Short mmCIF file of C-alpha atoms in Angstrom, two decimals:
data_model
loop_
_atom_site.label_atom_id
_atom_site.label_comp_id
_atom_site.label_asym_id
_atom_site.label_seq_id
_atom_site.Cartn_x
_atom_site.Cartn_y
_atom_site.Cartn_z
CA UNK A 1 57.11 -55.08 -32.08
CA UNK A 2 55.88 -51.52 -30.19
CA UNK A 3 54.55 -52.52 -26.86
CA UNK A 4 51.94 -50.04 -24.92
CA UNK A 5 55.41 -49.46 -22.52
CA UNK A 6 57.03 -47.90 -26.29
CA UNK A 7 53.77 -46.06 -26.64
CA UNK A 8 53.78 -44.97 -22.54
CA UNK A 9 57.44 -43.51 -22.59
CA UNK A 10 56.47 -41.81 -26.21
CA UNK A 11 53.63 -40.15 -24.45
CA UNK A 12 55.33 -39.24 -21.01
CA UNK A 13 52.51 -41.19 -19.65
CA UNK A 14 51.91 -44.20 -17.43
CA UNK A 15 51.18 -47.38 -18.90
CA UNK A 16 48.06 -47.60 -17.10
CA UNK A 17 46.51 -44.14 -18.63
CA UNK A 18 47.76 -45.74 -21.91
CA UNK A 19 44.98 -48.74 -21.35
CA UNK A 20 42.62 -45.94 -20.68
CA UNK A 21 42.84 -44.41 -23.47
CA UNK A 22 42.80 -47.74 -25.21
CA UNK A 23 40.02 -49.30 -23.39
CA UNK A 24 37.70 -46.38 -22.54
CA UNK A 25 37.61 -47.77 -18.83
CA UNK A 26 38.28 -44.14 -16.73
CA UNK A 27 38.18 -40.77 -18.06
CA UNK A 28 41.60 -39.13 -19.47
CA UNK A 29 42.18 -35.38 -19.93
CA UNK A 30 41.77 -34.23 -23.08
CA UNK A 31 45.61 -33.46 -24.03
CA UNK A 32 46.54 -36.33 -22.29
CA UNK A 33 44.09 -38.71 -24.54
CA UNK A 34 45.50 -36.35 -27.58
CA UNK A 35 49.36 -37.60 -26.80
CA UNK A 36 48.41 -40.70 -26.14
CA UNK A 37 46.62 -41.25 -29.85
CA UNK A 38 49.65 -39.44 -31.51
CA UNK A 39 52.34 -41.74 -29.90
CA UNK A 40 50.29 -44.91 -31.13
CA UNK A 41 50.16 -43.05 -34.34
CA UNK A 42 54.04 -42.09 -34.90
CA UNK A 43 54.84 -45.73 -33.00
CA UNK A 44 52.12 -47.94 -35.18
CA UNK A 45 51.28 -49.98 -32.46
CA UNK A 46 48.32 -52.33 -32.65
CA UNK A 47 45.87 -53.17 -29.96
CA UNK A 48 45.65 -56.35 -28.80
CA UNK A 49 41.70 -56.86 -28.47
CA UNK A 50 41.72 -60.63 -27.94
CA UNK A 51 43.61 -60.02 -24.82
CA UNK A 52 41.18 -57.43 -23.73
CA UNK A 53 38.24 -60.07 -24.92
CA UNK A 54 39.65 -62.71 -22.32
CA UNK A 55 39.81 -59.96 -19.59
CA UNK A 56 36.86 -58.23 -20.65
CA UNK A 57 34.51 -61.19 -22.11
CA UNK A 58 33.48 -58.81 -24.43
CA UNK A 59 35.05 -59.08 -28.28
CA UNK A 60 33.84 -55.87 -29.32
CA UNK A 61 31.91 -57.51 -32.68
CA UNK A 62 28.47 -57.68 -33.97
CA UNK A 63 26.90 -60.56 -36.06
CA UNK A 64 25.09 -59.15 -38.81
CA UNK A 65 22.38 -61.76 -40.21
CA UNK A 66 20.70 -59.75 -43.85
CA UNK A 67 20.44 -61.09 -47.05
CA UNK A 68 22.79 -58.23 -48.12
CA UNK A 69 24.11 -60.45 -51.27
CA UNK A 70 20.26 -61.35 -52.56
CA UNK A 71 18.29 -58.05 -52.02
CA UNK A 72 19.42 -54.56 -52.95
CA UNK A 73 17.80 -53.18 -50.30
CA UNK A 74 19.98 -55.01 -47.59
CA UNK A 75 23.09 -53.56 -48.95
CA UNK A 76 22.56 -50.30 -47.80
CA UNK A 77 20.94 -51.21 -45.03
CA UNK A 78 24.55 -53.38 -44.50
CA UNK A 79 26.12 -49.91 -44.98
CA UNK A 80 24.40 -48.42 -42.16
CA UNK A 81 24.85 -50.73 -39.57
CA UNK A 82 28.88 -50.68 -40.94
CA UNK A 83 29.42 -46.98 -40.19
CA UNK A 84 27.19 -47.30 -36.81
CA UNK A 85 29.17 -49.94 -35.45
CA UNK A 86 32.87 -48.95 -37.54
CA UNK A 87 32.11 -45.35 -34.97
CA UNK A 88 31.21 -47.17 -31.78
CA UNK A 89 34.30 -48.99 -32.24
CA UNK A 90 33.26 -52.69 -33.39
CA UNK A 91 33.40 -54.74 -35.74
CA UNK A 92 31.38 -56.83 -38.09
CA UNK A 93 31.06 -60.44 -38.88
CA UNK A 94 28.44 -60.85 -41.68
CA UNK A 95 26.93 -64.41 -42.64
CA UNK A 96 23.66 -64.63 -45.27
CA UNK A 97 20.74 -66.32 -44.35
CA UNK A 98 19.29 -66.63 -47.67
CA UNK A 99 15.78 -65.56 -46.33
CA UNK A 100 16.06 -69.68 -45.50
CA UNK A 101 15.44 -70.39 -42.00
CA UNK A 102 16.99 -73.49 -41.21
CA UNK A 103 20.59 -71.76 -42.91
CA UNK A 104 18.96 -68.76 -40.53
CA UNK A 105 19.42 -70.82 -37.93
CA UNK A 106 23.02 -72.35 -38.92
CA UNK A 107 24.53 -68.99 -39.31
CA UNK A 108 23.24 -67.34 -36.27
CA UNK A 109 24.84 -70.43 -34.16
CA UNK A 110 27.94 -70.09 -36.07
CA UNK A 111 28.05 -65.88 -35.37
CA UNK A 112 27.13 -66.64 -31.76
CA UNK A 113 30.38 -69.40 -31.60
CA UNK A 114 32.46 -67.09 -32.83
CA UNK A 115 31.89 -64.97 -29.58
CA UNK A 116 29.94 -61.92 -30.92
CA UNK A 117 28.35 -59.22 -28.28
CA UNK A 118 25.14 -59.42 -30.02
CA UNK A 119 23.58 -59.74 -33.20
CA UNK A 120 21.42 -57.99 -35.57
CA UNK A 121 19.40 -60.21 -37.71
CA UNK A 122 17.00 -59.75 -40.73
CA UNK A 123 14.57 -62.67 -39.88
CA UNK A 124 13.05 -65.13 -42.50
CA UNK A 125 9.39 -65.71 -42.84
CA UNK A 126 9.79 -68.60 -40.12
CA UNK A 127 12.26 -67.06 -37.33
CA UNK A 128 11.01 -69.67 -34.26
CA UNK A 129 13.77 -71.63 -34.29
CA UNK A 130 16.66 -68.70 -34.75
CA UNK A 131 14.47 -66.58 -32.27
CA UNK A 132 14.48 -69.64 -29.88
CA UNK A 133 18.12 -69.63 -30.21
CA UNK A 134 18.84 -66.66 -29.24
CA UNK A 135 16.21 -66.00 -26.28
CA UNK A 136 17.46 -69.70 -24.91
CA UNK A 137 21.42 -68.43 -24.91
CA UNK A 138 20.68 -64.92 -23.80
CA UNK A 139 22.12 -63.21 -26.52
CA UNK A 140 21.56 -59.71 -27.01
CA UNK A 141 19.91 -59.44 -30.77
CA UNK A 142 18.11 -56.90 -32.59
CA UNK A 143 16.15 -57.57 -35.46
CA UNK A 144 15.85 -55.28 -38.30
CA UNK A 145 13.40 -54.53 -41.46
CA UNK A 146 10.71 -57.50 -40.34
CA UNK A 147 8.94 -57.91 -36.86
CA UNK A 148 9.01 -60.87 -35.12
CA UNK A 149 7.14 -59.68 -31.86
CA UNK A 150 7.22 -56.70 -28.97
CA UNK A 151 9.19 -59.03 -26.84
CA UNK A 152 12.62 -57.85 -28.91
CA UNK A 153 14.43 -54.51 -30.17
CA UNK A 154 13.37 -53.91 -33.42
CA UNK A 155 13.45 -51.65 -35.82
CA UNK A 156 11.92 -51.02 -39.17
CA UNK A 157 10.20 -48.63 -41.64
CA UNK A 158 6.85 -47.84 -42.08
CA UNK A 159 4.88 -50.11 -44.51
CA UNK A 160 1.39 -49.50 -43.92
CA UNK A 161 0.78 -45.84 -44.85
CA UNK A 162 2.85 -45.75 -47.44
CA UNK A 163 1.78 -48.08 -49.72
CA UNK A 164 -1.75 -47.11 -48.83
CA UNK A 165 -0.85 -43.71 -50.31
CA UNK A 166 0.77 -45.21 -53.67
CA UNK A 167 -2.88 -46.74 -53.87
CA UNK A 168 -4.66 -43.40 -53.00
CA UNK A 169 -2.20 -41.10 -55.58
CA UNK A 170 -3.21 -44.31 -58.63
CA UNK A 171 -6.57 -44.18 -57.32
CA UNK A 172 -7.06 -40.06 -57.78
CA UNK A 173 -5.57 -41.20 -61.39
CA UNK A 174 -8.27 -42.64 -62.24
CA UNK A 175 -7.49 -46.26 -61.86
CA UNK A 176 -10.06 -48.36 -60.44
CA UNK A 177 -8.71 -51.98 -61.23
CA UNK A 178 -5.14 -51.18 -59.31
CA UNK A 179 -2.68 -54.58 -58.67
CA UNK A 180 -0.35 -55.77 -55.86
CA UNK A 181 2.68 -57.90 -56.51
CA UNK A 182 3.13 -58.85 -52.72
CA UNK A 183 6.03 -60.45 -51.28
CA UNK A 184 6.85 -63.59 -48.84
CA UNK A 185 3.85 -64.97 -46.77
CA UNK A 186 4.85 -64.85 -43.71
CA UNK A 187 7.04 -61.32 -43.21
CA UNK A 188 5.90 -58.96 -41.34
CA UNK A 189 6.48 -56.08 -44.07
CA UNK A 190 4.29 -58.14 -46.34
CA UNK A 191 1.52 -58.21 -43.93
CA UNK A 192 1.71 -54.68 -43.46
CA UNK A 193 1.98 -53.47 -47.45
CA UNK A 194 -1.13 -55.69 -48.01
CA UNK A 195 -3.03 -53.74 -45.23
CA UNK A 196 -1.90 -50.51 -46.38
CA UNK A 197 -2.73 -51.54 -49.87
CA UNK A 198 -6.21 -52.69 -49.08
CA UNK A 199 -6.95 -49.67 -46.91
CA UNK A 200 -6.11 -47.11 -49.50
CA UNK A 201 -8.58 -49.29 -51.93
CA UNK A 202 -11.08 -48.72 -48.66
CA UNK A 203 -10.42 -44.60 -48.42
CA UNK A 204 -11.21 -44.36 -52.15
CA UNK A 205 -14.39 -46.15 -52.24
CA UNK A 206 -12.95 -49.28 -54.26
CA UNK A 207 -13.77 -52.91 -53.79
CA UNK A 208 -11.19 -55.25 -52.94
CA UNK A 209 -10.73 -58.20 -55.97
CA UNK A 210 -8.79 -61.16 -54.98
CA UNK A 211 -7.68 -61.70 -58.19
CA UNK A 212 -5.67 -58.18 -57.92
CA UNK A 213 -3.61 -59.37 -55.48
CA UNK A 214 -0.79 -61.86 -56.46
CA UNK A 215 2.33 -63.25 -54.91
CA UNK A 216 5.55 -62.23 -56.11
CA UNK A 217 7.79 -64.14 -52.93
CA UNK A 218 9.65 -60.98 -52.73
CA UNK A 219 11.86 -61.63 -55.44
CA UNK A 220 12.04 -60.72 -59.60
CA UNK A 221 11.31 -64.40 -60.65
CA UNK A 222 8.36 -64.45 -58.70
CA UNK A 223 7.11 -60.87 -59.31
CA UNK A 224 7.25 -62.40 -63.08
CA UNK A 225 5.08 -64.70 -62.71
CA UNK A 226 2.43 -62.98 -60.56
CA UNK A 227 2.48 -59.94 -62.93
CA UNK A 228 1.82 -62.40 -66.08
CA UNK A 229 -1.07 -63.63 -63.76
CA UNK A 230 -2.45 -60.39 -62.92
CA UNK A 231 -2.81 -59.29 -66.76
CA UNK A 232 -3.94 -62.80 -67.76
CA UNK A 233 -7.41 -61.82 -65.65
CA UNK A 234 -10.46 -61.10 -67.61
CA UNK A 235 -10.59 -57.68 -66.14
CA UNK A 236 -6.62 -57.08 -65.53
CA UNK A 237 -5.47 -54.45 -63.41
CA UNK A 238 -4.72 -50.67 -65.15
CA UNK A 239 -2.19 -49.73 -62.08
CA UNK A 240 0.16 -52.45 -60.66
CA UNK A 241 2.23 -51.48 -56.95
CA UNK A 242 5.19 -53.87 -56.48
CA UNK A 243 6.14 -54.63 -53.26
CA UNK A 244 10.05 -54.22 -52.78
CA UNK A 245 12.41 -53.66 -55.60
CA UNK A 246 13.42 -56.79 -56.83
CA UNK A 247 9.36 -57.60 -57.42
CA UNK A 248 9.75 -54.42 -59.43
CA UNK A 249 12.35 -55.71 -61.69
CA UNK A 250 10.74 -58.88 -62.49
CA UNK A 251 7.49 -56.81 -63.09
CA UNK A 252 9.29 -54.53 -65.37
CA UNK A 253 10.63 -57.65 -66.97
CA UNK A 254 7.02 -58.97 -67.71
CA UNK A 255 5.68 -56.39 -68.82
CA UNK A 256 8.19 -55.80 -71.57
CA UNK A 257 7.77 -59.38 -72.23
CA UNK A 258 4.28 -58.74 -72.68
CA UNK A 259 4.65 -55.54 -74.82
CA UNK A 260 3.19 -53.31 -72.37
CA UNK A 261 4.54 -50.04 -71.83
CA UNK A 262 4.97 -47.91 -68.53
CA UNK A 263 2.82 -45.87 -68.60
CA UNK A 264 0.77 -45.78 -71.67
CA UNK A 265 -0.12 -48.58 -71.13
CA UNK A 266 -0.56 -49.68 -67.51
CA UNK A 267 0.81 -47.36 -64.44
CA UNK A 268 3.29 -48.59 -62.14
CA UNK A 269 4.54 -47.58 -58.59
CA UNK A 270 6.69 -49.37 -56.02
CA UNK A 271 8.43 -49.78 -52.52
CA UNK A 272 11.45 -49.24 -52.24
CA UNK A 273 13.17 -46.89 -54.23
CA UNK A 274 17.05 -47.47 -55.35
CA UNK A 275 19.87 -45.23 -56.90
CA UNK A 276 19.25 -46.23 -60.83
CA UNK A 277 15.02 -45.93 -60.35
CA UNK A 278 15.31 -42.26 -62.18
CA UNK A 279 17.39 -44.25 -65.12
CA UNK A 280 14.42 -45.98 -66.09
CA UNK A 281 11.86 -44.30 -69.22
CA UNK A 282 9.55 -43.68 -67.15
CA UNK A 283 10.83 -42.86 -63.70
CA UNK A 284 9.62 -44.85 -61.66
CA UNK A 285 7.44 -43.51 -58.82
CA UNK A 286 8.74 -45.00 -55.30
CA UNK A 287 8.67 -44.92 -51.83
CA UNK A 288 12.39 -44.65 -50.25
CA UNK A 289 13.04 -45.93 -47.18
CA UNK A 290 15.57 -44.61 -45.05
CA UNK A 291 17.75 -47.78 -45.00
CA UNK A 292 21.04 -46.76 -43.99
CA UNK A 293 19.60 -45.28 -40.94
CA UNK A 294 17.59 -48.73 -40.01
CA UNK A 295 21.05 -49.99 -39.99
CA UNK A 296 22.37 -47.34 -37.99
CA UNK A 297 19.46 -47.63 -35.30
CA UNK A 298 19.55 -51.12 -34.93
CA UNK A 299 23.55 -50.99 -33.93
CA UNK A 300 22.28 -48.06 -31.55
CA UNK A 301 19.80 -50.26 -29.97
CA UNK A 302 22.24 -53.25 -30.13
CA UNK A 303 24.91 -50.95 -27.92
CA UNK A 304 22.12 -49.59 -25.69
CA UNK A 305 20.81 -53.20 -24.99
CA UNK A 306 24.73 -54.32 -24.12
CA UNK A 307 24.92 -51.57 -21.63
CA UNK A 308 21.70 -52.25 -20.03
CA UNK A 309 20.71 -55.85 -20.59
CA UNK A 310 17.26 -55.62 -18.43
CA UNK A 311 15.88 -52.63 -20.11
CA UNK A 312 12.37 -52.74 -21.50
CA UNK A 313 12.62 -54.03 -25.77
CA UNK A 314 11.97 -51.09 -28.01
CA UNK A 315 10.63 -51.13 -31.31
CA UNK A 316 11.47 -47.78 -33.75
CA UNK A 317 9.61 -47.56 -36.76
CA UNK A 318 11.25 -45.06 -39.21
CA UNK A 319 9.13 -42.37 -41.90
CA UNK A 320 9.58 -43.16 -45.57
CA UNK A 321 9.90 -40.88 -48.49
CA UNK A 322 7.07 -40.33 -51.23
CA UNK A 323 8.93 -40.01 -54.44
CA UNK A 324 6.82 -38.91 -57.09
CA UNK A 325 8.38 -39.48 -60.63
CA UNK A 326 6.87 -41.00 -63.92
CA UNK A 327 5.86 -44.24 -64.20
CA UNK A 328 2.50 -43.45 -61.93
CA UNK A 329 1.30 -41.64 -65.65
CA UNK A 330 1.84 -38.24 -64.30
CA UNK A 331 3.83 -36.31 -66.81
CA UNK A 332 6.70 -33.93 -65.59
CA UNK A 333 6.97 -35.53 -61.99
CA UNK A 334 9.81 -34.18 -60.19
CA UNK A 335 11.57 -35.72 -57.34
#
């Protein structure tokens, strides 16, 4: 087996500026760093990180907490925090909370006994107890895509304006009776979409109707039902918004169902756009968040918060992206 002395007489170096290099703990001339990486190269010799870990108490891994396998959306927001933390030099351990908190709670314990730095964590609709958790051990957390109070890093897209300008763009359509399939009580991104939704009904000069507002619980099966409900009203909406993109799916799914067609016969715009929305007839008008870079952001926050542990909590709110295709009833729409 190469040992860091194989990789130290390849190099012409000391052993000790060989554990530089490795552990990033002085400053190594450029060339020097250079002959270094190409001995390990030529030699294939391994780093042994757990034996740093014991020296170092630090494992260099993150504990990432997302519904990546249920929701789209996570998955590229999974991607993101990958590359962020793959460049910083860490690695990932990922668990699923199923948007469940007490199995929110189970795998954050379980990601903290396995001896992560910190952890990044898409909360449910009822964080306490994982948010307890975490503030009670001291471990250094950010939470990503829902808010669960200024007292933590966060970071997240913008939900408000957005959807309060899908609602403004229907609105200038003509539509007066306009829909929201909203998602989980209790998120903070729901909270938000309904406030943007009900202040773009407020710019325009339209009433707000209870009835126009049904919950999808942020997923298609859901979204199904609350779409059926919506049309089922004596005066049913002529523009429906859906809330995240698997609502949008189950309300694409009703409304076939129901024989109505997008959108001749009822206009349709969502949040959260993903890479097959233009493969729909219509193309469906979106707004794209930047969810690669949330993922990215939070492992930058993660690393700054592990360098300086008493630094104020930040929260970064990221700009989405209008898309404008189809399915809002404007012919032509381009991208």
């Amino acid at each position: 087996m190469t040992t860091m002395v194989d990789v130290a007489r390849q190099a012409g170096v000391s052993v000790a500026t060989v554990s530089h290099v490795l552990n990033e703990t002085r400053p190594v001339r450029p060339d020097t760093r250079a002959a270094v990486l190409a001995a390990i190269d030529e030699l294939g010799y391994t780093h042994n990180t757990l034996a740093r870990s014991l020296v170092t108490a630090r494992t260099r891994s993150i504990g990432l907490a997302v519904s990546a396998i249920s929701n789209p959306y996570f998955t590229e927001i999974l991607q993101g925090v990958e590359a962020g933390a793959l460049e910083a030099g860490y690695s990932l351990l990922i668990a699923d909370p199923h948007d469940d908190p007490a199995h929110e709670q189970k795998v954050v314990r379980l990601l903290h006994e396995r001896r992560v730095d910190g952890m990044i964590v898409a909360p449910s609709a009822e964080p306490a107890g994982m948010v307890d958790y975490l503030t009670r051990r001291k471990v250094p957390a950010v939470f990503l895509d829902r808010l669960v109070g200024d007292a933590y890093d966060q970071v997240c897209a913008e939900n408000t304006a957005p959807v309060r300008q899908l609602v403004e763009h229907l609105a200038d359509l003509g539509h007066t009776r306009i829909g929201l399939v909203a998602g989980l009580p209790g998120l903070s991104t729901t909270t938000e979409r309904v406030q943007g939704y009900r202040e773009g009904l407020r710019v325009r000069g339209l009433p707000f109707a209870p009835e126009l507002l049904a919950g999808g619980n942020s997923e298609a099966e859901g979204a199904q039902d609350a779409t059926r409900h919506l049309l089922a009203a004596p005066e049913p909406p002529t523009a429906i918004i859906t809330a995240n993109n698997a609502m949008t799916i189950g309300t694409l799914r009703a409304l076939r169902d129901l024989g109505r067609d997008v959108p001749r016969d009822i206009a349709l715009a969502c949040f959260d756009d993903f890479s097959w929305a233009d493969l729909f007839a219509p193309r469906l008008t979106a707004i794209s968040q930047p969810s690669k870079e949330i993922g990215a952001a939070a492992v930058r926050l993660l690393l700054e918060r592990l360098e300086e542990p008493d630094r104020p909590p930040r929260t970064l709110r990221l700009p989405c992206t209008y898309v404008h295709r189809d399915s809002c009833g404007c012919t032509g729409a381009g991208h």
